Short mmCIF file of C-alpha atoms in Angstrom, two decimals:
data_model
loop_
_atom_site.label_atom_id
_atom_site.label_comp_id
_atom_site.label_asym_id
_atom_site.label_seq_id
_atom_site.Cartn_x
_atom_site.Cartn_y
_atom_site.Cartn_z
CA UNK A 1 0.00 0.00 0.00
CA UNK A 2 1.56 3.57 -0.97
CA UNK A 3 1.37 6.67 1.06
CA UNK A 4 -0.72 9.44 -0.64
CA UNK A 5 1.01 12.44 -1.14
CA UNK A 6 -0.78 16.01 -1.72
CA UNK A 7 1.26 17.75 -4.70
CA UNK A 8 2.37 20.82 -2.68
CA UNK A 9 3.24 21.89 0.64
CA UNK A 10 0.64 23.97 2.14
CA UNK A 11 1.19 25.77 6.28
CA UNK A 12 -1.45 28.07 6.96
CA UNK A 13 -3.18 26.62 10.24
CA UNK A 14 -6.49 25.88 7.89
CA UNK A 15 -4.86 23.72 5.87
CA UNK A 16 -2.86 21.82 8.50
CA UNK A 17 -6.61 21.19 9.97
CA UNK A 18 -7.96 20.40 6.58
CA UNK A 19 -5.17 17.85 6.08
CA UNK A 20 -5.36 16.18 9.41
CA UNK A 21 -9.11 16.11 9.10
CA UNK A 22 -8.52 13.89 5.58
CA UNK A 23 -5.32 11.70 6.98
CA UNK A 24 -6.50 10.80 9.81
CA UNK A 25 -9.81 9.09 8.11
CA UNK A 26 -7.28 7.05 5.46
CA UNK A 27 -6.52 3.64 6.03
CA UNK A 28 -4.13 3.23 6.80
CA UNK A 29 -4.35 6.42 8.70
CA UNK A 30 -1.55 9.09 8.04
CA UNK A 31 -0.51 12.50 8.80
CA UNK A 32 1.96 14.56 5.90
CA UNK A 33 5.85 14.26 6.72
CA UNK A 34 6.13 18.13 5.89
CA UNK A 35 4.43 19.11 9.57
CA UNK A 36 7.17 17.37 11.72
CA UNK A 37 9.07 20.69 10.90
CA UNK A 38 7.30 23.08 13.35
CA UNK A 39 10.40 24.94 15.58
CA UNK A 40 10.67 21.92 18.20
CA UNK A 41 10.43 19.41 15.50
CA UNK A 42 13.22 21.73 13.32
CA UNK A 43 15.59 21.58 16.61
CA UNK A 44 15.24 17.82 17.14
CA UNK A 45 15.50 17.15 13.94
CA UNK A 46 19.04 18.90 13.96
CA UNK A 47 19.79 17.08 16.54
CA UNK A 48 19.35 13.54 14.72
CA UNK A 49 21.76 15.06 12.11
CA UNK A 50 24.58 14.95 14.70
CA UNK A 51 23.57 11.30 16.27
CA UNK A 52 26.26 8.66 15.72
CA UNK A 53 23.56 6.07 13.80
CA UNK A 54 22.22 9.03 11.57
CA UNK A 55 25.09 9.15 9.13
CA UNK A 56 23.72 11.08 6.06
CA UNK A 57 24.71 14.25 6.93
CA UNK A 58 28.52 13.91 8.42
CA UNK A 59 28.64 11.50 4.41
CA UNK A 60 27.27 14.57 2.65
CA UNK A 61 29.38 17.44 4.84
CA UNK A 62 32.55 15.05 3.76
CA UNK A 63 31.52 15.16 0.11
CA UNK A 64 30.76 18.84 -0.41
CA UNK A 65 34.35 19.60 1.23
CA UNK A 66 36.10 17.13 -0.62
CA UNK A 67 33.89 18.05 -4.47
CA UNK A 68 32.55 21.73 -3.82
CA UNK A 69 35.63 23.09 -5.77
CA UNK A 70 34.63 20.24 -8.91
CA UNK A 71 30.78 21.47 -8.28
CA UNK A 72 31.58 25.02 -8.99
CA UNK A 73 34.00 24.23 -11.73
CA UNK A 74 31.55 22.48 -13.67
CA UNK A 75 29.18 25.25 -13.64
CA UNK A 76 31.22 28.27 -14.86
CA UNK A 77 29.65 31.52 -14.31
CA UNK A 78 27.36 30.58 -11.40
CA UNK A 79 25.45 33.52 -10.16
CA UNK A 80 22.99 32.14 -7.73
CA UNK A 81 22.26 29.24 -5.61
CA UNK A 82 18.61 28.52 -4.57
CA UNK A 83 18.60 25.59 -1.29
CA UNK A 84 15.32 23.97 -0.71
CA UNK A 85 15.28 23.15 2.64
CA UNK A 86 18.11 24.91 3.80
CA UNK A 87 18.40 23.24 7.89
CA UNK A 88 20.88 25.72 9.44
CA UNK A 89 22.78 26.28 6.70
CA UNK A 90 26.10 24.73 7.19
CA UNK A 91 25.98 22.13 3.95
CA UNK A 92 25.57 25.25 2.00
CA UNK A 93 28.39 27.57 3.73
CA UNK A 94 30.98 24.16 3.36
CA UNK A 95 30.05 24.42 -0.01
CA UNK A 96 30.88 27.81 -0.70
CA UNK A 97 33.74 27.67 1.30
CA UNK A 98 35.13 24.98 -0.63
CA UNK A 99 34.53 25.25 -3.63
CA UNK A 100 33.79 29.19 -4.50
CA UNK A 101 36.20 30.55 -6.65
CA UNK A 102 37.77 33.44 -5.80
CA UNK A 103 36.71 37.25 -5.80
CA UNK A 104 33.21 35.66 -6.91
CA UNK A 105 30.02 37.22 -5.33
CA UNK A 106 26.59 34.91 -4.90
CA UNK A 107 23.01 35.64 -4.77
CA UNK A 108 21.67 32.93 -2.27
CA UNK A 109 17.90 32.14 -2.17
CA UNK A 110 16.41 29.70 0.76
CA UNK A 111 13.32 28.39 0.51
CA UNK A 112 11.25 26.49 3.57
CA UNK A 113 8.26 26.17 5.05
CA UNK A 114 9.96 26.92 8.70
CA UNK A 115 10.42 30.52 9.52
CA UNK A 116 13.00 28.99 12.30
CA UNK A 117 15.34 27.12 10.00
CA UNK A 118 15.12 29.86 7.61
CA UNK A 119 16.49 32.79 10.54
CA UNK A 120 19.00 30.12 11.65
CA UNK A 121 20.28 29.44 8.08
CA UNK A 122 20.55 33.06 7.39
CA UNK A 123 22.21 33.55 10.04
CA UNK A 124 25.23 31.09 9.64
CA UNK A 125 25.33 32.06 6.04
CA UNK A 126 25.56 35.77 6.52
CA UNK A 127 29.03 35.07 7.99
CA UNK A 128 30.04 34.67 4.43
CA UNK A 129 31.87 37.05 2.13
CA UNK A 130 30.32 38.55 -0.60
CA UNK A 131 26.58 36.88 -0.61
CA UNK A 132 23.39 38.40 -0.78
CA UNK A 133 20.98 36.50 1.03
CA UNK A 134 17.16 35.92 0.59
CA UNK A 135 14.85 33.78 2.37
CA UNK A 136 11.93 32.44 0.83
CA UNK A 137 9.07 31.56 3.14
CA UNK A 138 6.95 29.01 1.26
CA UNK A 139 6.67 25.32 -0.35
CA UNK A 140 9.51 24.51 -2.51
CA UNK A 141 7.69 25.33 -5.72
CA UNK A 142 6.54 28.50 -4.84
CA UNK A 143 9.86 29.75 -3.70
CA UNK A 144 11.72 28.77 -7.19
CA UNK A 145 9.42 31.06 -8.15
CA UNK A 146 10.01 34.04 -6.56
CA UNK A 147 13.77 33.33 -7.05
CA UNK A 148 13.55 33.29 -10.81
CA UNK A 149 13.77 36.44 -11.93
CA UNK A 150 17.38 36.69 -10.00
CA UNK A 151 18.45 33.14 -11.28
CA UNK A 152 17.75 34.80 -15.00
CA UNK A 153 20.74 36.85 -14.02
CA UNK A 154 23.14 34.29 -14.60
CA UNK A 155 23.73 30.52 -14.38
CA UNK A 156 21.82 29.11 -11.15
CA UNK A 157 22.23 26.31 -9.05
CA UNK A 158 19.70 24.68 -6.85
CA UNK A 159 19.60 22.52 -4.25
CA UNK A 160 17.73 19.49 -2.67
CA UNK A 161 20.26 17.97 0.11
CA UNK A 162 20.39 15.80 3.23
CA UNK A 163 18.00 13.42 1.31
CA UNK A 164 15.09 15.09 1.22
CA UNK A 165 14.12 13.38 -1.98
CA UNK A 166 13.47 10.14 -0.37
CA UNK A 167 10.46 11.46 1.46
CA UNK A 168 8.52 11.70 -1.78
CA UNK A 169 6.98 8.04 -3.20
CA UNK A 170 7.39 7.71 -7.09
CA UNK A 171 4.82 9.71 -8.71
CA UNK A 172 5.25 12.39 -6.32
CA UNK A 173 9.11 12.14 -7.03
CA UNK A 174 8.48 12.24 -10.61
CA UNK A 175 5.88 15.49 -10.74
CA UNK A 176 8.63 17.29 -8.24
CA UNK A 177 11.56 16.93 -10.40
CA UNK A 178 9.51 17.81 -13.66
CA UNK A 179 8.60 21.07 -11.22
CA UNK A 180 11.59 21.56 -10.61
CA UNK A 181 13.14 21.26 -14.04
CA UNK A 182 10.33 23.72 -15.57
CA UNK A 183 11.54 26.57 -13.04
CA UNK A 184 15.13 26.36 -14.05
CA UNK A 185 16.98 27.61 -17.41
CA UNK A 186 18.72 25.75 -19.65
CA UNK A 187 21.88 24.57 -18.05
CA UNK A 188 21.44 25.32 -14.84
CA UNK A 189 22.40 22.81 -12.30
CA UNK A 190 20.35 20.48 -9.85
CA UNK A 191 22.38 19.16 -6.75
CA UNK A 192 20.95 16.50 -5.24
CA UNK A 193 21.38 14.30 -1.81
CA UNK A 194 20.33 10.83 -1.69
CA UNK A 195 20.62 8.13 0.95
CA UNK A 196 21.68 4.93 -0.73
CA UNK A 197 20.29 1.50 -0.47
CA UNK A 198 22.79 -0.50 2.46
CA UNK A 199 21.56 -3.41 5.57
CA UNK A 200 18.81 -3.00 7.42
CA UNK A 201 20.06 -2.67 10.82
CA UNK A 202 22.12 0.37 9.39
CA UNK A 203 18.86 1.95 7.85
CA UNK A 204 16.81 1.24 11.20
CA UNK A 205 19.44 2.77 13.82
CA UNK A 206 18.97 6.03 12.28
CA UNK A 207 15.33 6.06 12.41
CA UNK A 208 14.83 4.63 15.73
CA UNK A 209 18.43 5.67 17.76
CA UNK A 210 19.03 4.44 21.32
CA UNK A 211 18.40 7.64 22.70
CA UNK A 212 15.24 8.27 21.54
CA UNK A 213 15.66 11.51 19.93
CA UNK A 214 13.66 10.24 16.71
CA UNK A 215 10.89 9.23 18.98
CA UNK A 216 10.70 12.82 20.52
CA UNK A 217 10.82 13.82 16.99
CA UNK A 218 8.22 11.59 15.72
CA UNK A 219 5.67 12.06 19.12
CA UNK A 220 6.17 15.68 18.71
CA UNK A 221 3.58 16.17 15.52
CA UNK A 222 1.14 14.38 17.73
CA UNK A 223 2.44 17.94 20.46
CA UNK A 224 2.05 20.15 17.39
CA UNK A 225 -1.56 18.94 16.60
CA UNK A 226 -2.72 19.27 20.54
CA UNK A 227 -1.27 22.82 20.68
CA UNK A 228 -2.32 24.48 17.60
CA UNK A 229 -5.60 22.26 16.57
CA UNK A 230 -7.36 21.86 20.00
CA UNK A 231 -5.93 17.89 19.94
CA UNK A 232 -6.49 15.23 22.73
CA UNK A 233 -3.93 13.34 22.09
CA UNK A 234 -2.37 11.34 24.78
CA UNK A 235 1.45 11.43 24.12
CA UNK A 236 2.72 9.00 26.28
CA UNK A 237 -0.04 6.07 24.53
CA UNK A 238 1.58 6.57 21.30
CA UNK A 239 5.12 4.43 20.39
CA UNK A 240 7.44 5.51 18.01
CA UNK A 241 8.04 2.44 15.18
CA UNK A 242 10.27 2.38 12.08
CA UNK A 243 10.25 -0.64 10.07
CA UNK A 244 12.19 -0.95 6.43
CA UNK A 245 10.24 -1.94 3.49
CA UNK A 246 12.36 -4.15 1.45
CA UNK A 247 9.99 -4.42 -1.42
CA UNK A 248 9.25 -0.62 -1.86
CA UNK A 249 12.77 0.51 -0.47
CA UNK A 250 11.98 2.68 2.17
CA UNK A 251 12.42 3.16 5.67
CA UNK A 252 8.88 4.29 7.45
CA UNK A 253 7.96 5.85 10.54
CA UNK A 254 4.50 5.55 12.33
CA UNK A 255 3.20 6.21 15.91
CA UNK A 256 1.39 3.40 17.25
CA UNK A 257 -1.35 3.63 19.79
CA UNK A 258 -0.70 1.42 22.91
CA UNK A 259 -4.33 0.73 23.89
CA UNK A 260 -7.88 1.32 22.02
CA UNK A 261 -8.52 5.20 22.99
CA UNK A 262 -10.87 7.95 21.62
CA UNK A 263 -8.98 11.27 20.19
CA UNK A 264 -10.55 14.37 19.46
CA UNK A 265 -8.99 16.92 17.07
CA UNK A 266 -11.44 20.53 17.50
CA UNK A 267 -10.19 22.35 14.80
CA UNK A 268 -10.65 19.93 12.07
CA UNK A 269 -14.04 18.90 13.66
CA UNK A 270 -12.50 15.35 14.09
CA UNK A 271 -13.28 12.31 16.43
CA UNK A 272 -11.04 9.61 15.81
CA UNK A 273 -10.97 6.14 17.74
CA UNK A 274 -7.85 4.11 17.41
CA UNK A 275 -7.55 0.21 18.12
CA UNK A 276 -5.02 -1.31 20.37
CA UNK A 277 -2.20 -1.66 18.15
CA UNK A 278 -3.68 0.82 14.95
CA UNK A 279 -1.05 3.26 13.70
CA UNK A 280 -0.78 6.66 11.87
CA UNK A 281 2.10 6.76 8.91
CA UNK A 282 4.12 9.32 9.76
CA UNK A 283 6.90 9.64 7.24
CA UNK A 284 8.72 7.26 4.82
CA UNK A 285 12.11 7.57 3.38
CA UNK A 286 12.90 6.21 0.02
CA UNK A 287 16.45 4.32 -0.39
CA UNK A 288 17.92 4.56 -4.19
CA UNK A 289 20.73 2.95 -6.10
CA UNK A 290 22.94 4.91 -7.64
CA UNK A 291 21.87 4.34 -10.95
CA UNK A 292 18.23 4.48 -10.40
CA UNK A 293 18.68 7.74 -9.22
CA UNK A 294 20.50 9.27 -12.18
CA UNK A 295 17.62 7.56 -14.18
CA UNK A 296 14.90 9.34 -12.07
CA UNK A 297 16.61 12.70 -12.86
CA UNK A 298 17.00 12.22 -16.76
CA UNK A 299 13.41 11.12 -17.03
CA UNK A 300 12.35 14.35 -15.57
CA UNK A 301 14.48 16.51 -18.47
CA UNK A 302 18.41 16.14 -16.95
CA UNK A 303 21.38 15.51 -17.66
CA UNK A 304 23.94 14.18 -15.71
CA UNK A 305 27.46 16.33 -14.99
CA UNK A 306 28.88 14.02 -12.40
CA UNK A 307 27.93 11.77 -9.17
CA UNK A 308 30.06 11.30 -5.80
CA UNK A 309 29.44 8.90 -3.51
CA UNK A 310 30.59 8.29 0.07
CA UNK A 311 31.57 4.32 -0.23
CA UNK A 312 31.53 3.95 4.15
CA UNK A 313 28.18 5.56 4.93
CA UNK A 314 26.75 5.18 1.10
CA UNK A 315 25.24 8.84 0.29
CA UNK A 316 25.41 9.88 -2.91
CA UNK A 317 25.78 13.67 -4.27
CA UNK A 318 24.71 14.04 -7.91
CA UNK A 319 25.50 16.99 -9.82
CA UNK A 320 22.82 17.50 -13.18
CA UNK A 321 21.83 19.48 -15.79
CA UNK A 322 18.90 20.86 -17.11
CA UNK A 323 18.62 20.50 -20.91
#
């Protein structure tokens, strides 16, 4: 069974009602990834990144040092770099820092949904010579937009790191990239993270660490929907559970009531009565190959300029084209 997906990311507090009103009836029942990312949920889910079993972004920091200088090169005459889904920032300052030629000055667009990541990643990146910084505060799609008429200046680069693409199933991963593609010019360049395929105790470690952090991270939508949506919710009934998905490569997350219980959502005008044992899909990340990713990308109107891949924690970076 897939996960629906809604074709754009959509914050205002009516919609996040609207949604949970129309997940919560599916079966199985679900709740969109994208509203982890409230500020608590942003914090914990920087604090993942630096957990010893969540490897994908110390594999990704390693290859942007070690290719940022081979990134720029093969892009002569960048102008602007547009990050979708910036986190704090840092994957974009090693970047620069590594790679930027010279004497070179760089129009830098961020686009999220999180008003918090986006302060925090203009922040770190303001420390940086020579950039002009503007932060986008809207769904991925949207904010390509409102960057284009600066990308038009010269050649742009954007990027989708830390994996982000894995969180969208197939068809949804298809109609992205085609997005995507349609906002940029000839030429222009795509960066893109993905988490690679490797054993399943490795994938389920960094979804469900000893410490719990994931959990908090996980729980904490079910906090979000209590605070701003009048919820009922009782926490502490609710276990986190990540299981890998051989068959559909992905890693999912759901919350999983403990005991049959009654929940009440105000704002959505929603009674909901869970079974001992019934969860809510939270999130799933989708593993590629290599290969199928660089497939993925030319199907949506790419070419590819080069791939790197970290061998001991298998990430890939891959560098495209639009033609």
């Amino acid at each position: 069974m897939r996960k629906v997906n809604t074709p754009a990311e959509r914050t205002s507090l009516a919609q996040f009602a609207g949604d949970v009103q129309y997940y919560l009836t599916l079966r199985p029942r679900q709740l969109p990834s994208r509203y982890l990312y409230d500020a608590l949920g942003s914090a914990l889910f920087d604090a993942i990144c630096h957990l010893p079993w969540y490897r994908i972004t110390r594999a990704e920091m390693r290859l942007l040092a070690a290719h940022g200088r081979s990134i720029f090169t093969c892009l002569p005459g960048l102008k602007a770099l547009v990050e979708l889904g910036p986190g704090s920032g840092e994957k974009l300052t090693e970047l620069i820092e590594a790679g930027r030629p010279d004497g070179t000055a760089l129009e830098l667009h961020l686009v999220d949904v999180s008003a918090s990541a986006l302060t925090l990643a203009s922040r770190a990146l303001a420390t940086l010579p020579d950039v002009h910084i503007v932060a986008h505060q809207a769904a991925y799609e949207a904010g390509l937009a409102e960057a284009a008429p600066a990308m038009r200046a010269g050649r742009a680069l954007a990027l989708f790191l830390g994996s982000n693409i894995g969180n969208f199933d197939p068809p949804a991963v298809d109609a992205f990239l085609r997005g995507i593609r349609s906002a940029l010019a000839r030429d222009d360049g795509f960066l893109v993270g993905a988490d690679l395929v490797k054993p399943e105790r490795d994938l389920l470690m960094a979804y469900d660490d000893p410490l719990g952090v994931t959990a908090a991270f996980n729980r904490n939508l079910l906090v979000r929907i209590n605070r701003e949506l009048g919820g009922t919710f009782d926490i502490a009934a609710f276990d986190h559970r990540a299981v890998w998905n051989a068959p559909e490569s992905r890693v999912e997350m759901h919350l999983v009531s403990r005991r049959a219980q009654h929940v009440r959502v105000a704002a959505a005008g929603l009674d909901v009565t869970f079974e001992d044992g019934e969860s809510i899909w939270t999130e799933s990340s989708y593993k590629y190959s290599a290969g199928d990713l660089v497939l993925v990308l030319e199907r949506a109107g790419f070419r590819l300029v080069s791939q790197w891949i970290d061998s001991a924690d298998r990430f890939a970076l891959t560098l495209v084209e639009a033609v």
